[in-house]
Amino acid sequence: MPAITLPDGSVRDFAAPLTGTALAAAIGPGLARAALAMKLDGKLVDLARDIDHDAAVTFVTRKDPEALELIRHDTAHVLAEAVQALFPGTQVTIGPSIENGFYYDFARNEPFTLEDLPTIEAKMREIVAANELFSREVWDRDDAIHFFQERGERYKAELIQDLPVSETITLYRQGDWIDLCRGPHMRGTADVGTGFKLTKVAGAYWRGDHRNAMLSRIYGTAWRDQKELDAYLHQQEEAERRDHRRIGREMDLFHLQSEAQGSVFWHPKGWRLYRTVEDYIRRRQNAAGYDEVRTPQLVDRSLWEASGHWEKFRHHMFIATVEEEPDVTLALKPMNCPCHVQIFNHGMRSYRELPLRMAEFGSCHRYEPSGALHGIMRVRAFTQDDAHIFCTEEQIGPETVRFVKLLSSIYQDLGFPDFRVKFADRPDVRAGSDADWDRAERALHEACATAGVAYTENPGEGAFYGPKLEFVLRDAIGRDWQCGTLQVDYVLPERLDAEYVGEDGARHRPVMLHRAILGSFERFLGILIEQYAGRFPLWLAPVQVVVASIVSDANDYAEDVAKRFRAAGLSVTTDLRNEKINAKVREHSLAHVPVIAVVGRREAEERRVSLRRLGVERQEVLGLEETVTLLASEARAPDLL
RNA sequence: GCCGACAUAGCUCAGGGGUAGAGCAACUGAUUCGUAAUCAGUAGGUCCUCGGUUCAAUUCCGAGUGUCGGCACCA
């Protein structure tokens, strides 16, 4: 006879097994109304499940974090029912809850379009209003397979076939509609509520494999109520406003055009931003003991064959030939590493030179599939803040520690204090022996331990030549971006025959650590633009100050002020147009200029300036020389403070 | 690469089988003004490209290209 422990520690004894619904009712009518599901000994299950043994039970109500997942999953089921009601012959496949919502993949000859969504959504609301109750049924495996095959649901049949034999096959019924599902579900479709919306349609491969059929996916978002939904939709609009493509255009930073697909045209302001970041990274790396180099763009095929890129990477490389030399095949470098090894190999290296940290702002080209291109974030021509550390196996640990320290400090300076680390180990397709991989993975694990780096596993995602650490930034609106990387490579030094003379006078292979902090400048600048929504801190802002005159009598003085600012190293423009100061302030505020220096007759007479900071209405009037000193110091890069 | 949507002025967008429309921006003139839009005027277009249907296509149809949203890809 079940003795049930509740979250407050109290224990209730019951004479016979009872359902969660009954238990909730026994506790109180308020709970009976609010309970959507329960946690039975920590496992989330339907309220209708029997509790037949001594157990700990916690009820899940709408307020609980688990509720969102239940709501989203149930909404996906409602979507599937609606679609099958409206479009007979459509097969169902899978429909999980995801971050912020859910999706459902359907198999249908004619894919769904955006125009179908309002109809489907209306049907969904009918189903929700009807409050069809969810009921769970345990089926015999073969019966279930047979059942779905009979109904022409071959994807569902395939899913069951692939389930382990030990798995209990459960089907959930809601009204007349039935689906294979692990559960749990809420009480009925009314529990979904009204806070959902279908958002987009997309193609998606069955089981995520591009060799399989393409299914028609419908995405939706679902929340506890209309208010939460509205808040989410509002947040989406905010994210759109920060889109780097929009801000890039509005702030005149860069553009893209089809004649150079996947390559960025940097405009003066964008290039200033780019150089600010590049100069900063260069200073940091110089200070951290890196030597900067520059290597060729076009390199003969033979080097790529030797490095292994020709075999593994050729389809992502741009190949160049000249008519005059038909036997020569060159390729634009997709990575810098083989070239760096050429510099390492030039002359005899001694163990005394290790660790040798070779950095390059390496301009690379990779052929990316057209569908992968995205603004300046995913391009075909990009520049890495790349470096290779040639070292001994013993030096992997200390070098990892140094690198992680440098990287965290740089992320901090650039406005990303929050990042995490993933450990990516050997992929299926790889170069090098298993023994090499064992050594490399072990070395990196040990290095993490030494560096005190906590990481999560990312199995099978290593580079083809070695395992890697991936450094993932968290941005201002909670999105993750993998930027930094540290890869241990025993393979390339071997393939390209890199050697140094050891203490013992014999020749040894160095280990190579491939590492980047930003990854690609193009992508990182895209992230940076979205992080700050174009409102950069003073040191990064492409235009730091606009000197705006109020009357034309103050124009000469405004020019003077700008000249003084410029001499102090600030990026300044003047606005002497015949416009009202209101208009000027508005325009430059919309353009995210951090400081507007307003000068009128008064300032000109007194050699002062009125400073207005972006987003701040209050002004401060200061002497010119004082202002120059103040702004110059505020605009200093964090490493120069 | 795959599925879908979209492509009209510098930008945001409307329109529609028969001289192409707005707002903002640009340009010209007037205005000299104190911290988020001064007024008036002018100019601006291969309606993505190529083909088809039609007396007539920017509009309808087809193909291509590009962009966007996903999927796959990101070594």
CSV table of N, CA and C in Angstrom, one decimal, chain A residues 233-247 477 479 530:
chain,number,residue,atom,x,y,z
A,233,LEU,N,8.1,37.1,-28.6
A,233,LEU,CA,8.0,37.7,-29.9
A,233,LEU,C,8.7,39.1,-29.9
A,234,HIS,N,8.5,39.8,-28.8
A,234,HIS,CA,9.2,41.1,-28.7
A,234,HIS,C,10.7,41.0,-28.7
A,235,GLN,N,11.1,40.0,-28.0
A,235,GLN,CA,12.6,39.7,-27.9
A,235,GLN,C,13.2,39.3,-29.3
A,236,GLN,N,12.3,38.6,-30.0
A,236,GLN,CA,12.8,38.2,-31.4
A,236,GLN,C,13.0,39.5,-32.2
A,237,GLU,N,12.1,40.4,-32.1
A,237,GLU,CA,12.2,41.7,-32.8
A,237,GLU,C,13.5,42.4,-32.4
A,238,GLU,N,13.8,42.3,-31.1
A,238,GLU,CA,15.0,43.0,-30.6
A,238,GLU,C,16.2,42.3,-31.3
A,239,ALA,N,16.2,41.0,-31.4
A,239,ALA,CA,17.3,40.3,-32.0
A,239,ALA,C,17.4,40.7,-33.4
A,240,GLU,N,16.3,40.9,-34.1
A,240,GLU,CA,16.4,41.3,-35.5
A,240,GLU,C,17.0,42.7,-35.6
A,241,ARG,N,16.7,43.5,-34.6
A,241,ARG,CA,17.2,44.9,-34.7
A,241,ARG,C,18.8,44.9,-34.5
A,242,ARG,N,19.3,43.8,-33.8
A,242,ARG,CA,20.7,43.8,-33.7
A,242,ARG,C,21.4,43.1,-34.8
A,243,ASP,N,20.7,42.5,-35.7
A,243,ASP,CA,21.2,41.8,-36.8
A,243,ASP,C,22.4,42.5,-37.5
A,244,HIS,N,23.6,41.9,-37.5
A,244,HIS,CA,24.8,42.6,-38.0
A,244,HIS,C,24.6,43.1,-39.4
A,245,ARG,N,23.8,42.4,-40.2
A,245,ARG,CA,23.6,42.8,-41.6
A,245,ARG,C,22.9,44.1,-41.7
A,246,ARG,N,21.9,44.2,-40.8
A,246,ARG,CA,21.1,45.5,-40.8
A,246,ARG,C,22.0,46.6,-40.2
A,247,ILE,N,22.7,46.4,-39.1
A,247,ILE,CA,23.5,47.4,-38.5
A,247,ILE,C,24.7,47.7,-39.4
A,477,ILE,N,22.4,38.4,-25.6
A,477,ILE,CA,21.0,37.9,-25.6
A,477,ILE,C,21.0,36.4,-25.5
A,479,ARG,N,22.9,33.9,-26.7
A,479,ARG,CA,23.2,33.0,-27.8
A,479,ARG,C,24.7,32.6,-27.6
A,530,GLU,N,26.6,42.5,-33.1
A,530,GLU,CA,25.3,42.1,-32.5
A,530,GLU,C,25.3,42.1,-31.0
